[in-house]
Amino acid sequence: MKKNSFLVFIYPLLVLACNAPADPEDQQSEMRDTGSMSYVKMEPVLHEVASTSVKNLGIVISKTEAKPSFKTGGIIDKTFFNEGDVVKKDQLLATLILSEIDATVNQAEEGVLKAERDLQRAQNLHADSVATLEQVQNATTALAVARENLEIAEFNRKYSEVRAPISGKIVKKLLHAGELAGPGAPIAVVLGVGRQDWRIKSGLVPADWSRVAIGQKADVELEAFPGQLFNAVVTDKAVLATDGSGTLDIELTFTEQPPALAAGMIGKVSLPFKMDVNQTSIPIDALVNTNGRQATVFTVRGDKALSVPIRLTRILGDRVIVEEGLEGIDSVVTIGAVYLESGDLVSIASH
């Protein structure tokens, strides 16, 4: 009776033990052993000599700009321009009220006349042995000083009018008739608008700036003329980085002039480069586990996936340029790459 009771107790335990699920790791190992397979798609690794380009935004500027001003201060008498006017070089723009300045010139002229009389008198007295040589020398010096003062006064009167230093367009009128103009205070902003004045300025990162050379050709597409490309050439490279941004400016001159230009227009600048060595590229879909310029791709050896670490340089559309890591590899996994581990059994899809 006791023997039968023991069998009744132990039998359910044996049944549970036999039907218990296997360990997950054992199951995964068993699946690999039984040939669990992933289906993937491969794309070729391209090795080619390719044309690349530096592309960046640029802004239209005028290389020629002037802010004419009075040398001496005073009340503005008349102005002969308005905003938007086109002016020629040396064209009269404004004059000062000359009452005070003319009085200064008159004083200087009278000072010269007096100094001439004093010198003549000293010379006559010296000839009669009444005046000393020192007195004659002092009178000579006084005359020279008086003449210099007259020259200064006449120079100031000459520059009591403002003339356009360049040919261009008045884009801003800063002072008007009746206002007080300080010495050196600009009365207007003149912008050169001739064909030779227009430039495109573009800020490049140092790596791209170093690749650009003076005289290099470029294409420019302006927002004002969508779809049209204008030829330009690099004419200047900055040697000082732009404050804060760390970029370095280049300037380009149009060799094919757009129909119309205005300062502040935005455009896209493209500077093509010819590569001297083979460039290796793969589809961007092949990348897994990217970290900055480091990434991993998969290729297939036999019937197993093999992970390959690579180093990237830049992205070109739907492909990436690979600097190193793909030596001897002809194709990489694209579709299905994110689900693979190195050593997985794979089957390459034909389509």
Coordinates of C-alpha atoms in Angstrom, one line a residue:
M1 CA 0.0 0.0 0.0
K2 CA 2.8 2.4 0.8
K3 CA 4.6 1.5 -2.4
N4 CA 1.6 2.4 -4.5
S5 CA 1.2 5.7 -2.7
F6 CA 4.8 6.7 -3.5
L7 CA 4.3 5.9 -7.2
V8 CA 1.1 8.0 -7.3
F9 CA 3.1 11.0 -5.8
I10 CA 6.2 10.8 -8.1
Y11 CA 4.5 10.1 -11.4
P12 CA 3.1 13.7 -12.0
L13 CA 6.6 15.2 -11.2
L14 CA 8.2 13.0 -13.9
V15 CA 5.5 14.0 -16.4
L16 CA 6.1 17.7 -15.7
A17 CA 9.9 17.3 -16.0
C18 CA 9.5 15.7 -19.4
N19 CA 7.2 18.4 -20.7
A20 CA 9.2 21.5 -19.3
P21 CA 10.3 24.0 -22.0
A22 CA 13.9 24.1 -23.0
D23 CA 16.3 26.9 -22.0
P24 CA 16.1 29.8 -24.4
E25 CA 19.9 29.7 -25.1
D26 CA 19.6 26.0 -25.9
Q27 CA 16.7 26.8 -28.2
Q28 CA 18.7 29.4 -30.1
S29 CA 21.6 27.1 -30.4
E30 CA 19.3 24.4 -31.6
M31 CA 17.8 26.7 -34.2
R32 CA 21.3 27.6 -35.5
D33 CA 22.2 23.9 -35.6
T34 CA 19.0 23.2 -37.6
G35 CA 19.9 25.9 -40.2
S36 CA 17.8 29.0 -39.3
M37 CA 18.5 31.4 -42.2
S38 CA 18.0 35.2 -42.9
Y39 CA 17.2 36.4 -46.4
V40 CA 19.2 39.6 -47.4
K41 CA 19.8 41.8 -50.4
M42 CA 23.3 42.8 -51.6
E43 CA 24.5 45.9 -53.4
P44 CA 27.9 46.3 -55.1
V45 CA 30.7 48.5 -53.7
L46 CA 31.6 51.1 -56.3
H47 CA 35.2 52.1 -57.0
E48 CA 35.4 55.0 -59.4
V49 CA 37.1 58.3 -60.2
A50 CA 34.3 60.8 -59.5
S51 CA 33.7 64.5 -59.8
T52 CA 32.8 66.0 -56.4
S53 CA 32.0 69.5 -55.5
V54 CA 31.8 71.9 -52.5
K55 CA 28.4 73.3 -52.2
N56 CA 27.4 76.2 -50.0
L57 CA 25.2 79.3 -49.8
G58 CA 26.5 82.6 -50.8
I59 CA 25.4 86.3 -50.7
V60 CA 25.7 88.9 -53.3
I61 CA 27.8 91.9 -52.2
S62 CA 29.3 95.0 -53.8
K63 CA 33.0 95.1 -53.6
T64 CA 32.9 98.9 -53.9
E65 CA 31.3 101.0 -51.1
A66 CA 31.9 104.5 -50.0
K67 CA 30.7 106.8 -47.2
P68 CA 31.6 110.3 -48.3
S69 CA 31.9 112.9 -45.5
F70 CA 32.9 116.5 -44.7
K71 CA 36.4 117.0 -43.4
T72 CA 35.3 119.9 -41.2
G73 CA 32.2 120.2 -39.2
G74 CA 29.4 122.7 -39.9
I75 CA 25.8 123.3 -40.9
I76 CA 24.8 121.6 -44.2
D77 CA 23.7 124.2 -46.7
K78 CA 22.5 122.1 -49.6
T79 CA 22.3 118.4 -50.7
F80 CA 22.1 117.5 -54.3
F81 CA 21.0 113.8 -54.1
N82 CA 18.3 111.5 -52.9
E83 CA 18.2 107.8 -52.0
G84 CA 18.2 105.7 -55.2
D85 CA 20.1 108.3 -57.3
V86 CA 22.9 107.0 -59.5
V87 CA 25.9 109.3 -59.2
K88 CA 29.2 109.7 -61.0
K89 CA 32.6 109.9 -59.5
D90 CA 33.5 113.6 -58.4
Q91 CA 29.8 114.6 -58.6
L92 CA 28.9 117.3 -56.1
L93 CA 26.7 115.9 -53.3
A94 CA 26.5 118.5 -50.6
T95 CA 27.9 121.8 -49.3
L96 CA 28.3 123.5 -45.9
I97 CA 27.3 127.0 -45.0
L98 CA 30.6 128.8 -45.5
S99 CA 30.2 131.9 -43.4
E100 CA 32.4 130.7 -40.6
I101 CA 34.9 128.9 -42.9
D102 CA 35.2 132.0 -45.2
A103 CA 35.9 134.1 -42.2
T104 CA 38.7 131.8 -41.2
V105 CA 40.2 132.0 -44.6
N106 CA 40.0 135.8 -44.5
Q107 CA 41.7 135.9 -41.2
A108 CA 44.5 133.7 -42.5
E109 CA 44.9 135.9 -45.6
E110 CA 45.2 139.0 -43.4
G111 CA 47.7 137.2 -41.2
V112 CA 49.9 136.5 -44.3
L113 CA 49.8 140.2 -45.3
K114 CA 50.8 141.3 -41.8
A115 CA 53.6 138.8 -41.7
E116 CA 54.9 140.0 -45.0
R117 CA 54.9 143.6 -43.8
D118 CA 56.6 142.7 -40.6
L119 CA 59.3 140.8 -42.5
Q120 CA 59.9 143.7 -44.9
R121 CA 60.2 146.2 -42.0
A122 CA 62.6 143.9 -40.1
Q123 CA 64.8 143.5 -43.2
N124 CA 64.9 147.3 -43.7
L125 CA 65.8 147.9 -40.1
H126 CA 68.4 145.2 -40.2
A127 CA 69.9 146.9 -43.3
D128 CA 70.2 150.1 -41.3
S129 CA 71.8 148.1 -38.4
V130 CA 68.8 148.9 -36.2
A131 CA 67.2 145.4 -36.1
T132 CA 69.1 142.3 -35.2
L133 CA 69.5 139.2 -37.4
E134 CA 67.4 137.3 -34.9
Q135 CA 64.5 139.7 -35.4
V136 CA 64.7 139.2 -39.2
Q137 CA 64.7 135.4 -38.7
N138 CA 61.7 135.6 -36.3
A139 CA 59.8 137.6 -38.9
T140 CA 60.7 135.1 -41.6
T141 CA 59.4 132.2 -39.5
A142 CA 56.2 134.2 -38.7
L143 CA 55.5 134.6 -42.4
A144 CA 56.0 130.9 -43.0
V145 CA 53.6 130.0 -40.2
A146 CA 51.0 132.5 -41.6
R147 CA 51.2 131.0 -45.0
E148 CA 50.7 127.5 -43.6
N149 CA 47.7 128.7 -41.7
L150 CA 46.2 130.1 -44.9
E151 CA 46.9 126.8 -46.7
I152 CA 45.1 124.9 -44.0
A153 CA 42.1 127.3 -44.1
E154 CA 41.8 127.1 -47.9
F155 CA 42.1 123.3 -47.7
N156 CA 39.3 123.1 -45.2
R157 CA 37.1 125.4 -47.4
K158 CA 37.8 123.1 -50.4
Y159 CA 36.6 120.1 -48.4
S160 CA 33.5 121.9 -47.1
E161 CA 31.8 120.3 -50.0
V162 CA 31.4 116.6 -50.6
R163 CA 31.8 114.9 -53.9
A164 CA 31.2 111.3 -54.8
P165 CA 34.4 109.3 -54.3
I166 CA 33.1 106.5 -56.6
S167 CA 30.5 106.0 -59.3
G168 CA 27.5 104.1 -57.9
K169 CA 24.1 104.3 -56.4
I170 CA 23.0 106.2 -53.2
V171 CA 21.5 103.4 -51.1
K172 CA 21.2 105.5 -47.9
K173 CA 21.0 109.3 -47.2
L174 CA 22.3 109.9 -43.7
L175 CA 22.2 113.7 -43.3
H176 CA 20.0 116.5 -44.8
A177 CA 20.2 120.2 -45.3
G178 CA 20.1 122.2 -42.1
E179 CA 21.6 119.4 -40.0
L180 CA 24.9 119.7 -38.2
A181 CA 27.6 117.5 -39.8
G182 CA 30.6 116.6 -37.6
P183 CA 34.1 116.2 -39.0
G184 CA 34.3 112.8 -40.8
A185 CA 30.6 112.0 -40.3
P186 CA 29.3 110.3 -43.5
I187 CA 26.3 112.0 -45.3
A188 CA 25.4 109.0 -47.5
V189 CA 26.3 105.4 -48.4
V190 CA 27.3 104.9 -52.1
L191 CA 27.3 101.4 -53.4
G192 CA 29.2 100.4 -56.6
V193 CA 26.7 98.8 -59.0
G194 CA 28.9 98.4 -62.1
R195 CA 29.5 95.0 -63.6
Q196 CA 33.0 94.9 -62.0
D197 CA 31.7 95.7 -58.5
W198 CA 29.5 92.6 -57.8
R199 CA 30.8 89.6 -55.8
I200 CA 29.5 86.5 -54.2
K201 CA 30.7 85.9 -50.7
S202 CA 30.5 82.4 -49.2
G203 CA 31.7 81.0 -45.8
L204 CA 33.3 77.6 -46.0
V205 CA 34.5 75.2 -43.3
P206 CA 38.3 75.0 -43.1
A207 CA 38.5 71.6 -44.8
D208 CA 36.6 72.9 -47.9
W209 CA 38.4 76.3 -47.8
S210 CA 41.8 74.6 -48.0
R211 CA 40.7 72.8 -51.2
V212 CA 39.6 76.0 -53.0
A213 CA 42.2 77.8 -55.1
I214 CA 42.2 81.4 -56.5
G215 CA 41.1 81.2 -60.1
Q216 CA 38.9 78.1 -59.6
K217 CA 35.7 78.1 -61.6
A218 CA 32.3 77.8 -59.9
D219 CA 28.6 77.7 -60.7
V220 CA 26.1 80.1 -59.0
E221 CA 22.3 79.7 -58.9
L222 CA 20.6 82.8 -57.5
E223 CA 17.2 82.6 -55.8
A224 CA 16.1 85.4 -58.1
F225 CA 16.7 83.3 -61.2
P226 CA 15.8 79.7 -60.2
G227 CA 17.1 77.0 -62.5
Q228 CA 19.7 79.3 -64.2
L229 CA 23.4 78.7 -63.6
F230 CA 25.9 81.6 -63.8
N231 CA 29.6 81.1 -64.2
A232 CA 31.9 82.6 -61.6
V233 CA 35.6 82.4 -60.6
V234 CA 37.2 82.5 -57.1
T235 CA 39.0 85.9 -56.8
D236 CA 39.8 86.1 -53.1
K237 CA 40.3 83.9 -50.0
A238 CA 40.0 85.2 -46.5
V239 CA 43.0 84.7 -44.1
L240 CA 40.9 85.4 -41.0
A241 CA 38.1 83.2 -39.8
T242 CA 34.6 84.8 -39.4
D243 CA 34.0 85.7 -35.7
G244 CA 32.0 83.1 -33.9
S245 CA 31.3 80.7 -36.8
G246 CA 34.8 79.6 -37.5
T247 CA 34.2 79.6 -41.2
L248 CA 36.5 81.2 -43.8
D249 CA 35.1 83.4 -46.5
I250 CA 35.8 83.2 -50.2
E251 CA 34.8 85.8 -52.8
L252 CA 33.8 84.9 -56.4
T253 CA 33.4 87.3 -59.4
F254 CA 30.8 86.6 -62.1
T255 CA 32.2 85.8 -65.5
E256 CA 28.7 85.6 -66.8
Q257 CA 26.7 88.5 -65.5
P258 CA 23.1 87.9 -64.3
P259 CA 20.4 90.2 -65.8
A260 CA 20.1 92.1 -62.6
L261 CA 21.8 92.1 -59.2
A262 CA 21.2 93.6 -55.8
A263 CA 23.2 93.4 -52.6
G264 CA 21.9 90.8 -50.3
M265 CA 20.7 88.3 -52.9
I266 CA 21.1 84.7 -51.8
G267 CA 22.5 82.0 -54.1
K268 CA 23.9 78.5 -54.1
V269 CA 27.6 78.2 -54.9
S270 CA 29.0 75.0 -56.4
L271 CA 32.8 74.5 -56.8
P272 CA 33.5 71.2 -58.7
F273 CA 36.7 69.2 -58.0
K274 CA 38.2 66.4 -60.0
M275 CA 39.3 63.5 -57.9
D276 CA 42.8 62.0 -58.6
V277 CA 42.2 58.7 -56.9
N278 CA 39.5 56.1 -56.8
Q279 CA 36.5 56.9 -54.6
T280 CA 34.8 54.0 -52.8
S281 CA 31.0 54.4 -52.1
I282 CA 28.2 52.2 -50.8
P283 CA 24.5 52.7 -50.3
I284 CA 23.6 54.5 -47.1
D285 CA 21.1 51.7 -46.3
A286 CA 24.1 49.4 -45.7
L287 CA 25.2 51.3 -42.6
V288 CA 24.5 49.8 -39.1
N289 CA 25.8 50.9 -35.7
T290 CA 27.1 54.3 -36.9
N291 CA 29.1 56.5 -34.5
G292 CA 30.3 59.7 -36.0
R293 CA 32.6 58.7 -38.9
Q294 CA 32.7 55.0 -37.6
A295 CA 30.2 52.5 -38.8
T296 CA 29.6 48.8 -39.5
V297 CA 28.4 47.0 -42.6
F298 CA 27.8 43.4 -43.4
T299 CA 29.1 41.3 -46.3
V300 CA 28.7 37.6 -47.0
R301 CA 31.4 34.9 -46.8
G302 CA 30.1 31.6 -48.0
D303 CA 26.7 31.4 -46.5
K304 CA 27.4 33.4 -43.4
A305 CA 27.2 37.1 -42.5
L306 CA 30.5 38.9 -41.7
S307 CA 30.5 42.3 -39.9
V308 CA 33.1 44.8 -41.3
P309 CA 34.0 48.1 -39.5
I310 CA 34.5 51.0 -41.8
R311 CA 35.4 54.7 -41.7
L312 CA 33.3 57.3 -43.5
T313 CA 34.2 60.6 -45.1
R314 CA 31.0 62.2 -46.3
I315 CA 27.5 61.6 -47.6
L316 CA 26.7 62.1 -51.3
G317 CA 22.9 61.8 -51.8
D318 CA 21.9 58.2 -51.1
R319 CA 25.4 56.9 -50.9
V320 CA 28.3 57.4 -48.5
I321 CA 32.0 57.7 -49.3
V322 CA 34.1 55.1 -47.4
E323 CA 37.7 56.0 -46.5
E324 CA 38.8 52.6 -45.3
G325 CA 37.6 49.1 -44.3
L326 CA 36.2 47.8 -47.6
E327 CA 39.5 46.5 -49.1
G328 CA 38.8 43.3 -51.0
I329 CA 35.0 43.5 -50.5
D330 CA 32.8 43.7 -53.6
S331 CA 29.3 43.9 -52.1
V332 CA 27.5 44.7 -48.9
V333 CA 24.2 43.8 -47.4
T334 CA 21.5 46.5 -47.6
I335 CA 18.0 45.1 -47.0
G336 CA 18.2 42.9 -43.8
A337 CA 21.5 44.3 -42.5
V338 CA 20.0 45.8 -39.3
Y339 CA 18.8 42.3 -38.2
L340 CA 22.1 40.5 -38.7
E341 CA 24.8 39.4 -36.4
S342 CA 28.2 38.2 -37.5
G343 CA 28.0 34.5 -38.2
D344 CA 24.3 34.3 -39.0
L345 CA 23.3 32.0 -41.9
V346 CA 22.1 34.1 -44.8
S347 CA 20.6 33.5 -48.2
I348 CA 21.0 36.2 -50.8
A349 CA 17.8 37.3 -52.5
S350 CA 18.0 37.3 -56.3
H351 CA 15.7 40.3 -56.6

